[in-house]
PDB file of C-alpha atoms in Angstrom:
ATOM      1  CA  MET A   1       0.000   0.000   0.000  1.00 81.00           C
ATOM      2  CA  LYS A   2       2.844   2.381   0.825  1.00 80.00           C
ATOM      3  CA  SER A   3       4.399   1.855  -2.607  1.00 90.00           C
ATOM      4  CA  THR A   4       1.075   2.583  -4.272  1.00 94.00           C
ATOM      5  CA  THR A   5       0.692   5.803  -2.289  1.00 92.00           C
ATOM      6  CA  THR A   6       4.191   6.864  -3.273  1.00 93.00           C
ATOM      7  CA  ALA A   7       3.511   6.116  -6.941  1.00 91.00           C
ATOM      8  CA  LEU A   8       0.252   8.074  -6.861  1.00 86.00           C
ATOM      9  CA  LEU A   9       1.876  11.077  -5.205  1.00 86.00           C
ATOM     10  CA  LYS A  10       4.579  10.990  -7.882  1.00 88.00           C
ATOM     11  CA  SER A  11       1.973  10.872 -10.632  1.00 91.00           C
ATOM     12  CA  TYR A  12       0.221  13.901  -9.093  1.00 88.00           C
ATOM     13  CA  SER A  13       3.357  15.886  -9.732  1.00 85.00           C
ATOM     14  CA  GLU A  14       4.228  14.408 -13.110  1.00 87.00           C
ATOM     15  CA  LEU A  15       0.717  14.756 -14.580  1.00 89.00           C
ATOM     16  CA  LYS A  16      -0.257  18.076 -12.993  1.00 84.00           C
ATOM     17  CA  ASP A  17      -0.627  19.781 -16.404  1.00 84.00           C
ATOM     18  CA  SER A  18      -2.983  17.100 -17.767  1.00 87.00           C
ATOM     19  CA  ILE A  19      -4.906  16.463 -14.536  1.00 86.00           C
ATOM     20  CA  PRO A  20      -4.649  19.509 -12.252  1.00 82.00           C
ATOM     21  CA  VAL A  21      -4.472  18.604  -8.590  1.00 74.00           C
ATOM     22  CA  LYS A  22      -6.668  20.581  -6.199  1.00 67.00           C
ATOM     23  CA  PRO A  23      -8.068  22.917  -8.864  1.00 64.00           C
ATOM     24  CA  ARG A  24      -9.868  26.117  -7.941  1.00 70.00           C
ATOM     25  CA  LYS A  25     -13.392  25.732  -6.642  1.00 83.00           C
ATOM     26  CA  LEU A  26     -15.626  24.029  -9.193  1.00 89.00           C
ATOM     27  CA  PRO A  27     -19.422  23.921  -9.535  1.00 93.00           C
ATOM     28  CA  SER A  28     -21.164  20.860  -8.125  1.00 94.00           C
ATOM     29  CA  LYS A  29     -22.812  18.713 -10.796  1.00 96.00           C
ATOM     30  CA  GLY A  30     -25.513  17.661  -8.337  1.00 97.00           C
ATOM     31  CA  GLU A  31     -26.354  21.254  -7.447  1.00 97.00           C
ATOM     32  CA  ALA A  32     -26.317  22.190 -11.140  1.00 98.00           C
ATOM     33  CA  ALA A  33     -29.028  19.564 -11.692  1.00 98.00           C
ATOM     34  CA  LYS A  34     -31.001  21.077  -8.778  1.00 98.00           C
ATOM     35  CA  LEU A  35     -30.657  24.504 -10.388  1.00 98.00           C
ATOM     36  CA  ILE A  36     -32.077  23.186 -13.661  1.00 98.00           C
ATOM     37  CA  ASP A  37     -35.054  21.690 -11.834  1.00 98.00           C
ATOM     38  CA  THR A  38     -35.669  24.915  -9.903  1.00 98.00           C
ATOM     39  CA  LEU A  39     -35.514  27.063 -13.035  1.00 98.00           C
ATOM     40  CA  ARG A  40     -37.734  24.648 -14.941  1.00 98.00           C
ATOM     41  CA  ASN A  41     -40.309  24.969 -12.154  1.00 97.00           C
ATOM     42  CA  LEU A  42     -40.223  28.745 -12.619  1.00 97.00           C
ATOM     43  CA  LEU A  43     -40.529  28.518 -16.391  1.00 97.00           C
ATOM     44  CA  PHE A  44     -43.333  25.932 -16.335  1.00 97.00           C
ATOM     45  CA  PRO A  45     -45.271  26.701 -13.148  1.00 96.00           C
ATOM     46  CA  GLY A  46     -47.459  23.920 -11.787  1.00 94.00           C
ATOM     47  CA  TYR A  47     -46.046  21.182 -14.007  1.00 94.00           C
ATOM     48  CA  PHE A  48     -43.277  19.871 -11.773  1.00 94.00           C
ATOM     49  CA  SER A  49     -43.693  21.679  -8.448  1.00 92.00           C
ATOM     50  CA  SER A  50     -46.327  23.487  -6.386  1.00 91.00           C
ATOM     51  CA  LYS A  51     -43.846  25.852  -4.728  1.00 93.00           C
ATOM     52  CA  PRO A  52     -44.639  29.569  -5.137  1.00 95.00           C
ATOM     53  CA  ALA A  53     -42.518  31.577  -7.572  1.00 96.00           C
ATOM     54  CA  GLY A  54     -41.022  33.731  -4.812  1.00 96.00           C
ATOM     55  CA  LYS A  55     -39.670  30.695  -2.977  1.00 97.00           C
ATOM     56  CA  LEU A  56     -38.297  29.196  -6.187  1.00 97.00           C
ATOM     57  CA  LEU A  57     -36.563  32.459  -7.087  1.00 97.00           C
ATOM     58  CA  GLU A  58     -34.866  32.521  -3.683  1.00 97.00           C
ATOM     59  CA  GLU A  59     -33.667  28.943  -4.130  1.00 97.00           C
ATOM     60  CA  ALA A  60     -32.432  29.677  -7.648  1.00 98.00           C
ATOM     61  CA  GLU A  61     -30.527  32.757  -6.512  1.00 97.00           C
ATOM     62  CA  GLN A  62     -28.832  30.825  -3.700  1.00 97.00           C
ATOM     63  CA  LEU A  63     -27.819  28.028  -6.063  1.00 97.00           C
ATOM     64  CA  LEU A  64     -26.518  30.456  -8.675  1.00 98.00           C
ATOM     65  CA  ASN A  65     -24.344  32.247  -6.118  1.00 96.00           C
ATOM     66  CA  LYS A  66     -22.834  28.917  -5.060  1.00 95.00           C
ATOM     67  CA  LEU A  67     -22.375  27.563  -8.564  1.00 97.00           C
ATOM     68  CA  PHE A  68     -20.829  30.649 -10.137  1.00 95.00           C
ATOM     69  CA  CYS A  69     -17.690  30.219  -8.012  1.00 89.00           C
ATOM     70  CA  LEU A  70     -17.038  33.964  -8.316  1.00 90.00           C
ATOM     71  CA  PRO A  71     -16.464  36.753  -5.764  1.00 89.00           C
ATOM     72  CA  SER A  72     -19.722  37.277  -3.866  1.00 89.00           C
ATOM     73  CA  SER A  73     -20.436  40.813  -5.108  1.00 90.00           C
ATOM     74  CA  LYS A  74     -19.963  39.860  -8.760  1.00 93.00           C
ATOM     75  CA  SER A  75     -21.890  36.628  -8.310  1.00 94.00           C
ATOM     76  CA  ALA A  76     -24.884  38.379  -6.733  1.00 95.00           C
ATOM     77  CA  LYS A  77     -25.037  40.947  -9.526  1.00 97.00           C
ATOM     78  CA  ILE A  78     -24.939  38.380 -12.329  1.00 97.00           C
ATOM     79  CA  ALA A  79     -27.451  36.122 -10.571  1.00 97.00           C
ATOM     80  CA  LYS A  80     -30.005  38.943 -10.402  1.00 97.00           C
ATOM     81  CA  GLU A  81     -29.387  39.929 -14.013  1.00 98.00           C
ATOM     82  CA  PHE A  82     -29.732  36.336 -15.158  1.00 98.00           C
ATOM     83  CA  LEU A  83     -32.960  35.767 -13.238  1.00 98.00           C
ATOM     84  CA  ALA A  84     -34.356  38.964 -14.757  1.00 98.00           C
ATOM     85  CA  LYS A  85     -34.021  37.281 -18.165  1.00 98.00           C
ATOM     86  CA  LEU A  86     -36.331  34.380 -17.264  1.00 98.00           C
ATOM     87  CA  PRO A  87     -39.466  36.038 -18.732  1.00 98.00           C
ATOM     88  CA  GLU A  88     -37.673  36.433 -22.088  1.00 98.00           C
ATOM     89  CA  ILE A  89     -36.393  32.854 -21.947  1.00 98.00           C
ATOM     90  CA  ARG A  90     -39.965  31.740 -21.232  1.00 98.00           C
ATOM     91  CA  LYS A  91     -41.173  33.544 -24.362  1.00 98.00           C
ATOM     92  CA  ARG A  92     -38.541  31.716 -26.422  1.00 98.00           C
ATOM     93  CA  LEU A  93     -39.558  28.382 -24.918  1.00 98.00           C
ATOM     94  CA  ALA A  94     -43.191  29.123 -25.764  1.00 98.00           C
ATOM     95  CA  THR A  95     -42.174  29.273 -29.435  1.00 98.00           C
ATOM     96  CA  ASP A  96     -40.357  25.951 -29.068  1.00 98.00           C
ATOM     97  CA  VAL A  97     -43.461  24.350 -27.562  1.00 98.00           C
ATOM     98  CA  GLU A  98     -45.509  25.693 -30.474  1.00 98.00           C
ATOM     99  CA  ALA A  99     -42.970  24.347 -32.984  1.00 98.00           C
ATOM    100  CA  ALA A 100     -43.213  20.890 -31.409  1.00 98.00           C
ATOM    101  CA  TYR A 101     -47.014  20.993 -31.315  1.00 98.00           C
ATOM    102  CA  ASP A 102     -47.310  22.196 -34.909  1.00 97.00           C
ATOM    103  CA  GLY A 103     -44.630  19.826 -36.154  1.00 96.00           C
ATOM    104  CA  ASP A 104     -45.623  16.586 -34.435  1.00 97.00           C
ATOM    105  CA  PRO A 105     -49.099  15.157 -35.127  1.00 96.00           C
ATOM    106  CA  ALA A 106     -48.419  12.538 -32.445  1.00 96.00           C
ATOM    107  CA  ALA A 107     -48.488  15.218 -29.741  1.00 97.00           C
ATOM    108  CA  ALA A 108     -51.778  15.015 -27.864  1.00 96.00           C
ATOM    109  CA  ASP A 109     -51.453  18.555 -26.535  1.00 97.00           C
ATOM    110  CA  ARG A 110     -48.904  21.109 -25.362  1.00 97.00           C
ATOM    111  CA  GLU A 111     -48.925  19.714 -21.844  1.00 97.00           C
ATOM    112  CA  GLU A 112     -47.666  16.366 -23.121  1.00 98.00           C
ATOM    113  CA  ILE A 113     -44.784  18.113 -24.869  1.00 98.00           C
ATOM    114  CA  ILE A 114     -43.815  20.051 -21.749  1.00 98.00           C
ATOM    115  CA  ILE A 115     -43.833  17.083 -19.376  1.00 97.00           C
ATOM    116  CA  SER A 116     -42.453  14.354 -21.610  1.00 97.00           C
ATOM    117  CA  TYR A 117     -40.531  15.471 -24.718  1.00 98.00           C
ATOM    118  CA  PRO A 118     -36.742  15.062 -24.319  1.00 98.00           C
ATOM    119  CA  GLY A 119     -36.140  17.531 -27.150  1.00 98.00           C
ATOM    120  CA  LEU A 120     -37.903  20.317 -25.289  1.00 98.00           C
ATOM    121  CA  TYR A 121     -35.986  19.497 -22.101  1.00 98.00           C
ATOM    122  CA  ALA A 122     -32.667  19.718 -23.966  1.00 98.00           C
ATOM    123  CA  ILE A 123     -33.703  23.035 -25.528  1.00 98.00           C
ATOM    124  CA  LEU A 124     -34.819  24.361 -22.138  1.00 98.00           C
ATOM    125  CA  VAL A 125     -31.468  23.578 -20.556  1.00 98.00           C
ATOM    126  CA  TYR A 126     -29.615  24.975 -23.569  1.00 98.00           C
ATOM    127  CA  ARG A 127     -31.519  28.286 -23.451  1.00 98.00           C
ATOM    128  CA  LEU A 128     -30.713  28.695 -19.750  1.00 98.00           C
ATOM    129  CA  ALA A 129     -27.082  27.666 -20.180  1.00 98.00           C
ATOM    130  CA  HIS A 130     -26.659  29.914 -23.217  1.00 98.00           C
ATOM    131  CA  GLU A 131     -27.565  32.991 -21.175  1.00 98.00           C
ATOM    132  CA  LEU A 132     -25.015  32.028 -18.543  1.00 98.00           C
ATOM    133  CA  TYR A 133     -22.472  31.411 -21.319  1.00 98.00           C
ATOM    134  CA  ILE A 134     -23.085  34.967 -22.588  1.00 98.00           C
ATOM    135  CA  PHE A 135     -22.485  36.272 -19.064  1.00 97.00           C
ATOM    136  CA  GLY A 136     -19.094  34.526 -19.146  1.00 96.00           C
ATOM    137  CA  ILE A 137     -19.837  32.160 -16.265  1.00 96.00           C
ATOM    138  CA  PRO A 138     -17.143  29.466 -16.179  1.00 93.00           C
ATOM    139  CA  LYS A 139     -17.885  25.732 -16.252  1.00 95.00           C
ATOM    140  CA  LEU A 140     -21.554  25.867 -15.184  1.00 98.00           C
ATOM    141  CA  PRO A 141     -23.136  26.303 -18.657  1.00 98.00           C
ATOM    142  CA  ARG A 142     -21.296  23.251 -19.979  1.00 98.00           C
ATOM    143  CA  ILE A 143     -22.128  21.214 -16.870  1.00 98.00           C
ATOM    144  CA  MET A 144     -25.792  22.045 -17.410  1.00 98.00           C
ATOM    145  CA  THR A 145     -25.901  21.048 -21.072  1.00 98.00           C
ATOM    146  CA  GLU A 146     -23.911  17.890 -20.366  1.00 98.00           C
ATOM    147  CA  HIS A 147     -26.478  17.012 -17.706  1.00 98.00           C
ATOM    148  CA  ALA A 148     -29.185  17.363 -20.360  1.00 98.00           C
ATOM    149  CA  HIS A 149     -26.998  15.305 -22.698  1.00 98.00           C
ATOM    150  CA  SER A 150     -26.785  12.497 -20.144  1.00 98.00           C
ATOM    151  CA  VAL A 151     -30.559  12.552 -19.626  1.00 98.00           C
ATOM    152  CA  THR A 152     -31.720  12.910 -23.244  1.00 98.00           C
ATOM    153  CA  GLY A 153     -28.835  11.856 -25.492  1.00 98.00           C
ATOM    154  CA  ILE A 154     -28.959  15.341 -27.066  1.00 98.00           C
ATOM    155  CA  ASP A 155     -25.696  17.302 -26.969  1.00 98.00           C
ATOM    156  CA  ILE A 156     -26.096  21.064 -27.480  1.00 98.00           C
ATOM    157  CA  HIS A 157     -23.114  23.250 -26.651  1.00 98.00           C
ATOM    158  CA  PRO A 158     -24.176  26.346 -24.668  1.00 98.00           C
ATOM    159  CA  GLY A 159     -22.261  28.579 -27.081  1.00 98.00           C
ATOM    160  CA  ALA A 160     -24.458  27.700 -30.066  1.00 98.00           C
ATOM    161  CA  GLU A 161     -26.892  30.356 -31.287  1.00 98.00           C
ATOM    162  CA  ILE A 162     -30.395  28.990 -31.844  1.00 98.00           C
ATOM    163  CA  GLY A 163     -33.414  30.982 -32.982  1.00 98.00           C
ATOM    164  CA  ASN A 164     -37.052  30.688 -31.979  1.00 98.00           C
ATOM    165  CA  TYR A 165     -39.430  27.885 -32.966  1.00 98.00           C
ATOM    166  CA  PHE A 166     -36.741  25.209 -32.728  1.00 98.00           C
ATOM    167  CA  PHE A 167     -38.054  21.643 -32.825  1.00 98.00           C
ATOM    168  CA  ILE A 168     -36.062  18.515 -32.017  1.00 98.00           C
ATOM    169  CA  ASP A 169     -38.040  15.415 -32.994  1.00 97.00           C
ATOM    170  CA  HIS A 170     -37.075  12.246 -31.075  1.00 95.00           C
ATOM    171  CA  GLY A 171     -33.597  13.659 -30.566  1.00 96.00           C
ATOM    172  CA  THR A 172     -31.309  10.848 -29.423  1.00 97.00           C
ATOM    173  CA  GLY A 173     -27.789  11.274 -30.800  1.00 98.00           C
ATOM    174  CA  ILE A 174     -28.079  14.905 -31.903  1.00 98.00           C
ATOM    175  CA  VAL A 175     -24.857  16.952 -31.628  1.00 98.00           C
ATOM    176  CA  ILE A 176     -24.818  20.742 -32.053  1.00 98.00           C
ATOM    177  CA  GLY A 177     -21.371  22.314 -31.774  1.00 97.00           C
ATOM    178  CA  GLU A 178     -20.225  25.477 -30.040  1.00 97.00           C
ATOM    179  CA  THR A 179     -20.189  27.890 -32.987  1.00 98.00           C
ATOM    180  CA  THR A 180     -23.285  26.553 -34.738  1.00 98.00           C
ATOM    181  CA  ILE A 181     -25.825  29.184 -35.768  1.00 98.00           C
ATOM    182  CA  ILE A 182     -29.422  28.036 -36.271  1.00 98.00           C
ATOM    183  CA  GLY A 183     -32.193  30.294 -37.547  1.00 98.00           C
ATOM    184  CA  GLU A 184     -35.898  30.188 -36.794  1.00 98.00           C
ATOM    185  CA  HIS A 185     -38.420  27.437 -37.560  1.00 98.00           C
ATOM    186  CA  VAL A 186     -35.731  24.766 -37.889  1.00 98.00           C
ATOM    187  CA  LYS A 187     -36.615  21.089 -37.381  1.00 98.00           C
ATOM    188  CA  VAL A 188     -33.964  18.484 -36.572  1.00 98.00           C
ATOM    189  CA  TYR A 189     -34.388  14.727 -36.231  1.00 98.00           C
ATOM    190  CA  GLN A 190     -32.434  12.133 -34.245  1.00 98.00           C
ATOM    191  CA  GLY A 191     -28.804  11.390 -35.004  1.00 98.00           C
ATOM    192  CA  VAL A 192     -28.057  14.725 -36.698  1.00 98.00           C
ATOM    193  CA  THR A 193     -24.586  16.222 -36.256  1.00 98.00           C
ATOM    194  CA  LEU A 194     -23.815  19.900 -36.773  1.00 98.00           C
ATOM    195  CA  GLY A 195     -20.087  19.649 -36.241  1.00 97.00           C
ATOM    196  CA  ALA A 196     -16.588  20.862 -37.008  1.00 95.00           C
ATOM    197  CA  LEU A 197     -14.250  19.396 -39.566  1.00 90.00           C
ATOM    198  CA  SER A 198     -11.621  17.407 -37.690  1.00 76.00           C
ATOM    199  CA  THR A 199      -8.077  18.546 -38.347  1.00 64.00           C
ATOM    200  CA  ARG A 200      -4.677  18.143 -36.740  1.00 64.00           C
ATOM    201  CA  GLY A 201      -3.854  20.813 -34.208  1.00 60.00           C
ATOM    202  CA  GLY A 202      -7.482  21.417 -33.374  1.00 65.00           C
ATOM    203  CA  ARG A 203      -6.665  23.729 -30.463  1.00 64.00           C
ATOM    204  CA  ALA A 204      -5.472  26.295 -33.011  1.00 65.00           C
ATOM    205  CA  LEU A 205      -9.080  26.596 -34.234  1.00 70.00           C
ATOM    206  CA  LYS A 206     -10.408  27.693 -30.846  1.00 76.00           C
ATOM    207  CA  GLY A 207     -12.268  30.988 -31.030  1.00 73.00           C
ATOM    208  CA  GLY A 208     -13.072  30.698 -34.736  1.00 88.00           C
ATOM    209  CA  LYS A 209     -16.252  29.680 -36.550  1.00 95.00           C
ATOM    210  CA  ARG A 210     -15.941  25.895 -36.779  1.00 95.00           C
ATOM    211  CA  HIS A 211     -19.538  24.732 -37.054  1.00 97.00           C
ATOM    212  CA  PRO A 212     -22.188  25.270 -39.730  1.00 98.00           C
ATOM    213  CA  THR A 213     -24.922  27.867 -40.111  1.00 98.00           C
ATOM    214  CA  VAL A 214     -28.484  26.644 -40.657  1.00 98.00           C
ATOM    215  CA  GLU A 215     -30.869  29.295 -41.951  1.00 98.00           C
ATOM    216  CA  ASP A 216     -34.620  29.637 -41.314  1.00 98.00           C
ATOM    217  CA  TYR A 217     -37.199  26.967 -42.178  1.00 98.00           C
ATOM    218  CA  VAL A 218     -34.674  24.162 -42.684  1.00 98.00           C
ATOM    219  CA  THR A 219     -35.511  20.507 -41.970  1.00 98.00           C
ATOM    220  CA  ILE A 220     -32.697  18.027 -41.308  1.00 98.00           C
ATOM    221  CA  TYR A 221     -33.679  14.359 -41.254  1.00 98.00           C
ATOM    222  CA  SER A 222     -32.191  11.569 -39.150  1.00 98.00           C
ATOM    223  CA  GLY A 223     -28.520  10.747 -39.378  1.00 98.00           C
ATOM    224  CA  ALA A 224     -27.536  13.736 -41.527  1.00 98.00           C
ATOM    225  CA  SER A 225     -24.114  15.273 -40.824  1.00 98.00           C
ATOM    226  CA  VAL A 226     -23.167  18.869 -41.605  1.00 98.00           C
ATOM    227  CA  PHE A 227     -19.609  20.018 -40.969  1.00 97.00           C
ATOM    228  CA  GLY A 228     -17.514  23.173 -41.207  1.00 96.00           C
ATOM    229  CA  GLY A 229     -17.650  26.792 -40.170  1.00 96.00           C
ATOM    230  CA  LYS A 230     -18.076  28.019 -43.731  1.00 97.00           C
ATOM    231  CA  THR A 231     -20.941  25.643 -44.506  1.00 98.00           C
ATOM    232  CA  VAL A 232     -24.334  27.353 -44.793  1.00 98.00           C
ATOM    233  CA  ILE A 233     -27.587  25.471 -45.256  1.00 98.00           C
ATOM    234  CA  GLY A 234     -29.792  27.917 -47.126  1.00 98.00           C
ATOM    235  CA  LYS A 235     -33.253  28.992 -46.046  1.00 98.00           C
ATOM    236  CA  GLY A 236     -36.052  26.525 -46.716  1.00 98.00           C
ATOM    237  CA  SER A 237     -33.768  23.596 -47.522  1.00 98.00           C
ATOM    238  CA  VAL A 238     -34.388  19.938 -46.671  1.00 98.00           C
ATOM    239  CA  LEU A 239     -31.538  17.531 -45.928  1.00 98.00           C
ATOM    240  CA  GLY A 240     -32.447  13.865 -46.264  1.00 96.00           C
ATOM    241  CA  SER A 241     -31.419  11.052 -43.961  1.00 96.00           C
ATOM    242  CA  SER A 242     -27.721  10.184 -43.716  1.00 96.00           C
ATOM    243  CA  VAL A 243     -26.432  12.862 -46.104  1.00 97.00           C
ATOM    244  CA  PHE A 244     -22.906  14.135 -45.428  1.00 96.00           C
ATOM    245  CA  VAL A 245     -22.493  17.837 -46.121  1.00 97.00           C
ATOM    246  CA  THR A 246     -19.252  19.858 -46.041  1.00 97.00           C
ATOM    247  CA  GLU A 247     -20.158  22.591 -48.542  1.00 96.00           C
ATOM    248  CA  SER A 248     -22.851  25.248 -48.529  1.00 97.00           C
ATOM    249  CA  VAL A 249     -26.313  24.431 -49.857  1.00 97.00           C
ATOM    250  CA  PRO A 250     -28.364  27.122 -51.684  1.00 97.00           C
ATOM    251  CA  PRO A 251     -31.766  28.180 -50.349  1.00 98.00           C
ATOM    252  CA  ASN A 252     -34.684  25.819 -51.010  1.00 98.00           C
ATOM    253  CA  SER A 253     -32.406  22.903 -51.854  1.00 97.00           C
ATOM    254  CA  LYS A 254     -33.477  19.285 -51.400  1.00 96.00           C
ATOM    255  CA  LEU A 255     -30.495  17.067 -50.718  1.00 95.00           C
ATOM    256  CA  SER A 256     -30.611  13.280 -50.501  1.00 93.00           C
ATOM    257  CA  ILE A 257     -28.457  10.245 -51.188  1.00 88.00           C
ATOM    258  CA  PRO A 258     -28.708   9.360 -54.910  1.00 78.00           C
ATOM    259  CA  GLY A 259     -30.032   5.952 -55.847  1.00 56.00           C
ATOM    260  CA  THR A 260     -32.009   5.349 -52.656  1.00 54.00           C
ATOM    261  CA  LYS A 261     -35.703   5.448 -51.935  1.00 51.00           C
ATOM    262  CA  ARG A 262     -35.061   8.324 -49.565  1.00 43.00           C
ATOM    263  CA  ASN A 263     -34.970  10.843 -52.415  1.00 42.00           C
ATOM    264  CA  ARG A 264     -38.621  10.066 -53.201  1.00 40.00           C
ATOM    265  CA  ILE A 265     -39.816  11.969 -50.145  1.00 40.00           C
ATOM    266  CA  PHE A 266     -38.899  15.283 -51.799  1.00 41.00           C
TER     267      PHE A 266
END
């Protein structure tokens, strides 16, 4: 046992750049999940909790101040500013609920979408995390979206920019990268990747536009992959299942794999 302890202590020193030892205070993943639940209760009152809004706001503010891991005065200021944005976030989520209801004939009603659709949950967490990302809060936005990823199988980076009326149908396996830009009234099915082209020396690309832009009224069917920061999917286009796109597509295009039955849907 002593030799193992010695070896571990040695590795702490040798690998300190790859695995920092005793890093600065980090947000708790468990408390981040509690924050998501508390904010969801505020955004959808009566669906998941009967607590009054005032009590929920107090709980949210306390959690935010703990999770920001910032000096108390700065943390308190940002927490209040973030909570003040909840009405606007709620308006955005209302458009997402409408997009799901309009786009899915299997939806019995809006209540069913709110309480059961994994796509809406992933979008909810993204919209909250995105605001925190804009505020420059470290770690927490990514922890939040990775929590949603673990629950739903939908991976949306908090840095992505996503317009109103966004509908994720089914959703499992969707990946939306950090610099993705998505317009309004976009519909995305399971297994879609909006990613970056993989190159050597990827760290050198940090800070640049690496992921595609998807304009308004685009539908992307299951398994489609769109890569590259210069790739633009034009307004009103439809991408069929399993297509692989690395170049821009003009508006109102209909792209499918040649020689398969899939192109008959267009």
